[in-house]
mmCIF file of C-alpha atoms in Angstrom:
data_model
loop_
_atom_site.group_PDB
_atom_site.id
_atom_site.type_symbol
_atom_site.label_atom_id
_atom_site.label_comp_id
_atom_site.label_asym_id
_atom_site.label_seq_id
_atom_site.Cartn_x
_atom_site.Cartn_y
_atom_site.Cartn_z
ATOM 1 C CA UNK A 1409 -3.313 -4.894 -14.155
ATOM 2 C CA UNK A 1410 -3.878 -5.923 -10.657
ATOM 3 C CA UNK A 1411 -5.829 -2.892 -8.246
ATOM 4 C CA UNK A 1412 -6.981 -2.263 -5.140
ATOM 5 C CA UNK A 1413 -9.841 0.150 -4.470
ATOM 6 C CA UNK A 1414 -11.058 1.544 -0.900
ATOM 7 C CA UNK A 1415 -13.951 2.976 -1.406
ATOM 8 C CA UNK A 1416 -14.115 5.342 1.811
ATOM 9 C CA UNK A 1417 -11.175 7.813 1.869
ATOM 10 C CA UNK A 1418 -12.451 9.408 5.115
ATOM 11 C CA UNK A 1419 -14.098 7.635 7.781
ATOM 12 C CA UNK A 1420 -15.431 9.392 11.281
ATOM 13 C CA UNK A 1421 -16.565 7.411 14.412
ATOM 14 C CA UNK A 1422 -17.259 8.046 17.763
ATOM 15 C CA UNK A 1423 -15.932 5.626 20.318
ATOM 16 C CA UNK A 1424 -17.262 2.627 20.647
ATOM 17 C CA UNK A 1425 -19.205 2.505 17.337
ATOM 18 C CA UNK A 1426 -18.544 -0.216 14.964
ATOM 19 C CA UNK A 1427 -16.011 -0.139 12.033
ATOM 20 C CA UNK A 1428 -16.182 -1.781 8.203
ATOM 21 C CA UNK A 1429 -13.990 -0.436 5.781
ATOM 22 C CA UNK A 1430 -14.378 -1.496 2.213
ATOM 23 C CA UNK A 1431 -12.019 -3.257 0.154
ATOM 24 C CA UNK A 1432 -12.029 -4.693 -3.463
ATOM 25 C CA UNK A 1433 -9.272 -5.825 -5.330
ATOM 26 C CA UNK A 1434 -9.123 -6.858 -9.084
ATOM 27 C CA UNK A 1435 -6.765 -9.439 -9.584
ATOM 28 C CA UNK A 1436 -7.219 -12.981 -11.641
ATOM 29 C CA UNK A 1437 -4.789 -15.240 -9.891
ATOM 30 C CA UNK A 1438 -4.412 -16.308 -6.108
ATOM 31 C CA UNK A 1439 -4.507 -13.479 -3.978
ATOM 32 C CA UNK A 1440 -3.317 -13.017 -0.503
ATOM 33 C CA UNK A 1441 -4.412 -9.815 0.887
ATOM 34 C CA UNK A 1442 -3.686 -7.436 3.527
ATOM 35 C CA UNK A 1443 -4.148 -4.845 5.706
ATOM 36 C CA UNK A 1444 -1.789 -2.193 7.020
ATOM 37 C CA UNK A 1445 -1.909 0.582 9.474
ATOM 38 C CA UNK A 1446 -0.186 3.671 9.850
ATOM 39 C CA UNK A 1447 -0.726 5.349 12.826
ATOM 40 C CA UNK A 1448 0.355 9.287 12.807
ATOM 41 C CA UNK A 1449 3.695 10.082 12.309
ATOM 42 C CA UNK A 1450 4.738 6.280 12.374
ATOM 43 C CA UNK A 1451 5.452 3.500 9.697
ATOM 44 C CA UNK A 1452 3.035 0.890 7.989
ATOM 45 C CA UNK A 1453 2.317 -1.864 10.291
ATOM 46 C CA UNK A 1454 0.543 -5.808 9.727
ATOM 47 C CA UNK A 1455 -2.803 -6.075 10.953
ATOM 48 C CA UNK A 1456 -3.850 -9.022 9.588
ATOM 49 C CA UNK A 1457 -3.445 -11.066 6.259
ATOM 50 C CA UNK A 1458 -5.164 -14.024 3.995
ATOM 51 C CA UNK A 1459 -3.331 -16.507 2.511
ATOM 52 C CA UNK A 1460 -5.809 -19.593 2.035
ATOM 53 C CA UNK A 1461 -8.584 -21.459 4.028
ATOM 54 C CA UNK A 1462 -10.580 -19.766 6.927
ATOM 55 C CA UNK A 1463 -11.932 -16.403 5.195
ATOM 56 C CA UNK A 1464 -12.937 -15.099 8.203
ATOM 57 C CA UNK A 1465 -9.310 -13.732 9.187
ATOM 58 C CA UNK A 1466 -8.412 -12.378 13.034
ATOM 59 C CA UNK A 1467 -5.417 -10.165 13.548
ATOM 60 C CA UNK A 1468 -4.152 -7.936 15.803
ATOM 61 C CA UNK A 1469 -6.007 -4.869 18.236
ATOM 62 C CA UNK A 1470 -9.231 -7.025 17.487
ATOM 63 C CA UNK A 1471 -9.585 -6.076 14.034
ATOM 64 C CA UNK A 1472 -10.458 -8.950 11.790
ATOM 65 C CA UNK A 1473 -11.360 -9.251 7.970
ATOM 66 C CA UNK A 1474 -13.396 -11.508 5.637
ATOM 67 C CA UNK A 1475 -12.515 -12.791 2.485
ATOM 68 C CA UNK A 1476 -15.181 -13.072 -0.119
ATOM 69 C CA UNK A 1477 -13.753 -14.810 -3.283
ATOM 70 C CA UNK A 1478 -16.964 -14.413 -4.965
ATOM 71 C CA UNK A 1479 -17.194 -10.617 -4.762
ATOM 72 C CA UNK A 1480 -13.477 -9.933 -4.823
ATOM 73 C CA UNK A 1481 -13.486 -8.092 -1.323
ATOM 74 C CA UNK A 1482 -11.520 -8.036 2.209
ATOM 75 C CA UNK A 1483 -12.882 -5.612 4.125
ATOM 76 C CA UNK A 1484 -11.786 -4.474 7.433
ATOM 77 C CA UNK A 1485 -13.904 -4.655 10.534
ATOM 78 C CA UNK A 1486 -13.690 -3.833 14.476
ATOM 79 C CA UNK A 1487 -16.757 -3.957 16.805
ATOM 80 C CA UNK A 1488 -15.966 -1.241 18.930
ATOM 81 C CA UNK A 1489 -13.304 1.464 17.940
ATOM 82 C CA UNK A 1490 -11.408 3.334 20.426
ATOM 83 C CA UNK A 1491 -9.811 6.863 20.170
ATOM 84 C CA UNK A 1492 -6.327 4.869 19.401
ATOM 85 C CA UNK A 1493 -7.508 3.340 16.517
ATOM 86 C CA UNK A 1494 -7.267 7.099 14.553
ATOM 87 C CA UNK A 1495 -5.002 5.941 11.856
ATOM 88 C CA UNK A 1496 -4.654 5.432 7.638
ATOM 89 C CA UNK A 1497 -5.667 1.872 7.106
ATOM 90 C CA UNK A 1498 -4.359 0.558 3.876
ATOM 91 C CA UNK A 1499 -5.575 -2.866 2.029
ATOM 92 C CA UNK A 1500 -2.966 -4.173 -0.211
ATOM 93 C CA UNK A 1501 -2.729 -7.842 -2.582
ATOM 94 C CA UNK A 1502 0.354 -9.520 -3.041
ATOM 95 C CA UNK A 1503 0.243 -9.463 -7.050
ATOM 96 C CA UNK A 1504 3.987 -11.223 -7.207
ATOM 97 C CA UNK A 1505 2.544 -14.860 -7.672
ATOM 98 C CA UNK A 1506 3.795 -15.374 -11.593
ATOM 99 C CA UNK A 1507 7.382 -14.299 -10.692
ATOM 100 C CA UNK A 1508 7.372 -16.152 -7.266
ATOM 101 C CA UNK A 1509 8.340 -12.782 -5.647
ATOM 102 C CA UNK A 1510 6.222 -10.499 -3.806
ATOM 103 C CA UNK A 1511 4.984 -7.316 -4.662
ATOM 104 C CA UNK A 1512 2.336 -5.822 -2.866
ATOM 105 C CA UNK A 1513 0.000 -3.194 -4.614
ATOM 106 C CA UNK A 1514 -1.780 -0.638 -2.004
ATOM 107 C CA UNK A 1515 -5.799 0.971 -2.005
ATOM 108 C CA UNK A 1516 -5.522 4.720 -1.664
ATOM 109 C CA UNK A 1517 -5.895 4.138 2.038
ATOM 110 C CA UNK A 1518 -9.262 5.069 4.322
ATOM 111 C CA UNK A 1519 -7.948 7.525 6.904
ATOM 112 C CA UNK A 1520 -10.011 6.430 9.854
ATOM 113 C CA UNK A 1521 -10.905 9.533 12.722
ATOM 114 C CA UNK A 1522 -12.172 8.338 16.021
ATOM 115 C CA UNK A 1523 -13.465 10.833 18.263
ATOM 116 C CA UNK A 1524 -13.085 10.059 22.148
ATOM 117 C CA UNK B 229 10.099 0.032 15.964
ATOM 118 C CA UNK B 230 9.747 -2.490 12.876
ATOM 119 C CA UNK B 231 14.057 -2.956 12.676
ATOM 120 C CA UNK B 232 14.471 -1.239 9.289
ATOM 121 C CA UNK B 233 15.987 1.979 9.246
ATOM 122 C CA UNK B 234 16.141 4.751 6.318
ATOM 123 C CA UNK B 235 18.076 7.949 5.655
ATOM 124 C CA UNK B 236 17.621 11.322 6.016
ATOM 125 C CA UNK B 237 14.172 11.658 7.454
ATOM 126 C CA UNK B 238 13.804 14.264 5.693
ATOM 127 C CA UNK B 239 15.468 15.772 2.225
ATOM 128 C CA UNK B 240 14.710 18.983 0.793
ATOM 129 C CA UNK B 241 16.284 19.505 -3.046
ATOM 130 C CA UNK B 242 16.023 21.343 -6.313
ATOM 131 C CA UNK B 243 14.108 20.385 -9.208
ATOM 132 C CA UNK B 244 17.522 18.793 -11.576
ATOM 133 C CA UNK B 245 19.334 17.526 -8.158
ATOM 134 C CA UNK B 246 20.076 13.809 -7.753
ATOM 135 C CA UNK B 247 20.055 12.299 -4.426
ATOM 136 C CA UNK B 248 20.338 8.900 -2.700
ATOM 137 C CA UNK B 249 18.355 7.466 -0.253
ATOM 138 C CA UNK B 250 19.544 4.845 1.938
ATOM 139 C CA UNK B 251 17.274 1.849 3.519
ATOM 140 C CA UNK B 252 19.050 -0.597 6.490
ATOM 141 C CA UNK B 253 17.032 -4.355 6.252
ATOM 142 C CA UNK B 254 16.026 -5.925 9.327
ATOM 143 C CA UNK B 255 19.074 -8.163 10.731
ATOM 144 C CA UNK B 256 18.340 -11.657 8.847
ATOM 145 C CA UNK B 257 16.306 -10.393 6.218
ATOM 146 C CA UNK B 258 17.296 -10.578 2.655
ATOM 147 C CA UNK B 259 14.809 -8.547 0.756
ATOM 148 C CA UNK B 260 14.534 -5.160 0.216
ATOM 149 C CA UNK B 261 11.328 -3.080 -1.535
ATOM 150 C CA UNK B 262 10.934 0.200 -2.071
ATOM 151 C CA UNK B 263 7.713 2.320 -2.112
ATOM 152 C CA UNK B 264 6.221 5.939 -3.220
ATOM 153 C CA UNK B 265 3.938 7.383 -1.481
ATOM 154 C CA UNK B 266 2.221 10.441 -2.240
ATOM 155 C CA UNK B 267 -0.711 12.690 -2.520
ATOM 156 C CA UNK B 268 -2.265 11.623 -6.223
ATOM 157 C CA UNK B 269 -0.654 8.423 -6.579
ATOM 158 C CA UNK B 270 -0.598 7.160 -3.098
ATOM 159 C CA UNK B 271 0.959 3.909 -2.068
ATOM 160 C CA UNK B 272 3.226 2.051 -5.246
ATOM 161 C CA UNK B 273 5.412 -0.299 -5.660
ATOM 162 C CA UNK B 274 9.016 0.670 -7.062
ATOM 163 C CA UNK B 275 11.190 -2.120 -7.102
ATOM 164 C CA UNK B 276 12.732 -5.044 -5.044
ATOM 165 C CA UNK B 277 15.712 -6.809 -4.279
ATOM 166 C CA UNK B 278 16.793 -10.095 -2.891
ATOM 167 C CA UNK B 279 20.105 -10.833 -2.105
ATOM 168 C CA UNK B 280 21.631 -8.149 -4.335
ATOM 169 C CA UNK B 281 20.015 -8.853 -7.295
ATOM 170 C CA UNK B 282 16.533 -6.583 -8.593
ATOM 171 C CA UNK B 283 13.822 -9.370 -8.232
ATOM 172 C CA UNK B 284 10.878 -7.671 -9.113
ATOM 173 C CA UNK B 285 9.494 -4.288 -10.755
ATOM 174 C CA UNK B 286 7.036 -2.046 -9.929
ATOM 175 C CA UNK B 287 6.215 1.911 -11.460
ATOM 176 C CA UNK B 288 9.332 2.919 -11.089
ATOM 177 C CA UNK B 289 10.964 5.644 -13.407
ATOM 178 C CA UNK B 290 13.723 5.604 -15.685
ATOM 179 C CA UNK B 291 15.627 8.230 -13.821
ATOM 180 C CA UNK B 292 15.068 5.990 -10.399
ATOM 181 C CA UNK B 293 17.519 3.547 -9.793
ATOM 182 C CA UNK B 294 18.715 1.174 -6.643
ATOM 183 C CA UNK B 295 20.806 -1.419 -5.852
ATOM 184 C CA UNK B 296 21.412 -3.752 -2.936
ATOM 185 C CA UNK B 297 24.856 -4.015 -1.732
ATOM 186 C CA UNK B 298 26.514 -7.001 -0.094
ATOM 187 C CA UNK B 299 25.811 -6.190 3.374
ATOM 188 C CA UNK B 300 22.328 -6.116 2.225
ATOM 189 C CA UNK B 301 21.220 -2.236 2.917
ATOM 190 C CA UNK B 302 19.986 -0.866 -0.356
ATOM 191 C CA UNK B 303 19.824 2.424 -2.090
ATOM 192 C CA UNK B 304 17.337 4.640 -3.927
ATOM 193 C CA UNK B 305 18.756 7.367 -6.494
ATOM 194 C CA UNK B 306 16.498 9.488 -7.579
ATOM 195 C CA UNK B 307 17.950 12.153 -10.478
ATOM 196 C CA UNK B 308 17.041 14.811 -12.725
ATOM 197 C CA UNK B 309 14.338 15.593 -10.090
ATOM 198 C CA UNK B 310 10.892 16.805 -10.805
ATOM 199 C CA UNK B 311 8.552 18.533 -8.357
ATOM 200 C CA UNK B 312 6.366 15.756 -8.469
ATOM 201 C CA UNK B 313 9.199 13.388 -7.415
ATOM 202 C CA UNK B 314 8.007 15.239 -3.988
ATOM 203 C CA UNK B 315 6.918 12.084 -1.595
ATOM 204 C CA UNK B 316 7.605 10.066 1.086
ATOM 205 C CA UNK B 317 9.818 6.926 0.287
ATOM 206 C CA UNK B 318 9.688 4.205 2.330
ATOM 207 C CA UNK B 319 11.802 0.954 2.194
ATOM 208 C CA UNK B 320 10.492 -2.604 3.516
ATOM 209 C CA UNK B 321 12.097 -5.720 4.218
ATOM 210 C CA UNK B 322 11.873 -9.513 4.412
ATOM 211 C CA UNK B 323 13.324 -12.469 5.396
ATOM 212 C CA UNK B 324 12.994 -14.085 1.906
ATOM 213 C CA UNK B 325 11.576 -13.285 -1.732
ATOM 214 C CA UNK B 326 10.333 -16.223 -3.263
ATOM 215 C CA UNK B 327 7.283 -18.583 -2.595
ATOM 216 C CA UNK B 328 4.868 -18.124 0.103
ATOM 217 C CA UNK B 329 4.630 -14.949 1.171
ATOM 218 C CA UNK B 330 7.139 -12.991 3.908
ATOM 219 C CA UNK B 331 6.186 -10.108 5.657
ATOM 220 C CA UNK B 332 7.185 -7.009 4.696
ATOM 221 C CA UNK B 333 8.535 -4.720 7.187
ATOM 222 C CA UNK B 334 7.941 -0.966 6.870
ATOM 223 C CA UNK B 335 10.939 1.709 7.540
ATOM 224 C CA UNK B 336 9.985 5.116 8.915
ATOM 225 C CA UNK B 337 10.307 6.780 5.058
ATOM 226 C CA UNK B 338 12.306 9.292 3.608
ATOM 227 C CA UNK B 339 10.089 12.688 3.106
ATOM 228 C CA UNK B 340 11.463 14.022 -0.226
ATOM 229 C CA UNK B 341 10.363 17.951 -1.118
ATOM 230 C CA UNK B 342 11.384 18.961 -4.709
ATOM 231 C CA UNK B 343 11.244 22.599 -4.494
#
């Protein structure tokens, strides 16, 4: 069965200080892979995704993410963190490929502090 | 404000009670999924829909149901209700289903407590 593991649950920064969160995923066929945020009290948002080519993906609030086929892992990164980045970050792979549907299977989530 | 809605915000029940939980798609999008969160299990898949008809299956239970209705909002019935039924729900949608990948929208959730 396809899985998703996030191996820090609890992450604490001060601002400014660089962010990786981990992200391995166990899955045999093409992947895409994600990450969501969820900010406090709001809903799951797109930060960025893979699909194919580049591995070095960009997305949005200058996060960005590499893919590494060869050690099954997308983790998250952000050079400087700001207080406004305090979210639940949540890596996810699309594990819908044999039925031509999507269905996205979630890590536990890393909830991410930043202290200002 | 992603464009899907869901309600109640927040439902408080009795372990036995059924209830129904409602999800509104973005305008245009045909898909509907349906997620649990909660404390041990965190983040799963339940089940989808595309254009009224169940697409896909995730852990879903055999006392969950939903269904997609012709105007496209779905709904999630939950019965015979257990405490640890106790999570926050949250629907998604999409413009399509099939093929390369559509993003999924996130609704605000439903915060079920099973008392």
């Amino acid at each position: 069965a396809q899985s998703v593991s996030q191996h820090n649950h609890h992450v604490i920064l001060s601002e400014a200080a660089s962010l990786e969160l981990g992200c391995n995923y166990s899955y045999g066929g093409t992947v895409n892979l994600f990450w969501y945020v969820q900010y406090p009290g709001q809903h799951l948002q797109l930060l960025l995704k893979y699909f194919s080519g580049d591995p070095l993906v960009k997305g949005i609030k200058g996060f960005e993410a590499e893919f590494i086929k060869s050690k099954f892992s997308f983790n998250l990164r952000k050079p400087s963190v700001q207080w406004s980045d305090t979210a639940e970050y949540f890596c996810a792979v699309n594990a819908g490929e044999n039925t031509g549907f999507q269905k996205l299977v979630f890590g536990t989530g890393t909830r991410l502090l930043v202290s200002p | 404000d992603s464009g899907v809605t869901q309600t109640p915000k927040h439902l408080i029940t009795a372990t036995g009670q059924r209830v129904t939980l409602r999800c509104s798609p973005r305008s245009g999008d045909l898909s509907v999924y349906w997620y649990q969160q909660s404390l041990d299990q965190g983040l799963q898949f339940l089940i989808q829909y595309y254009n009224g008809e169940e697409r896909a299956k995730g852990n879903i239970l055999e006392r969950f149901s939903a269904q997609q209705f012709p105007d496209l909002h779905s709904e999630l019935n939950l019965s015979s209700l257990e405490l640890g039924d106790s999570a926050l729900y949250f629907c998604a949608s999409s413009v399509g289903g099939r093929s390369s990948y559509n993003e999924q929208f996130f609704g605000p959730g439903t915060r079920l407590t099973v008392l």
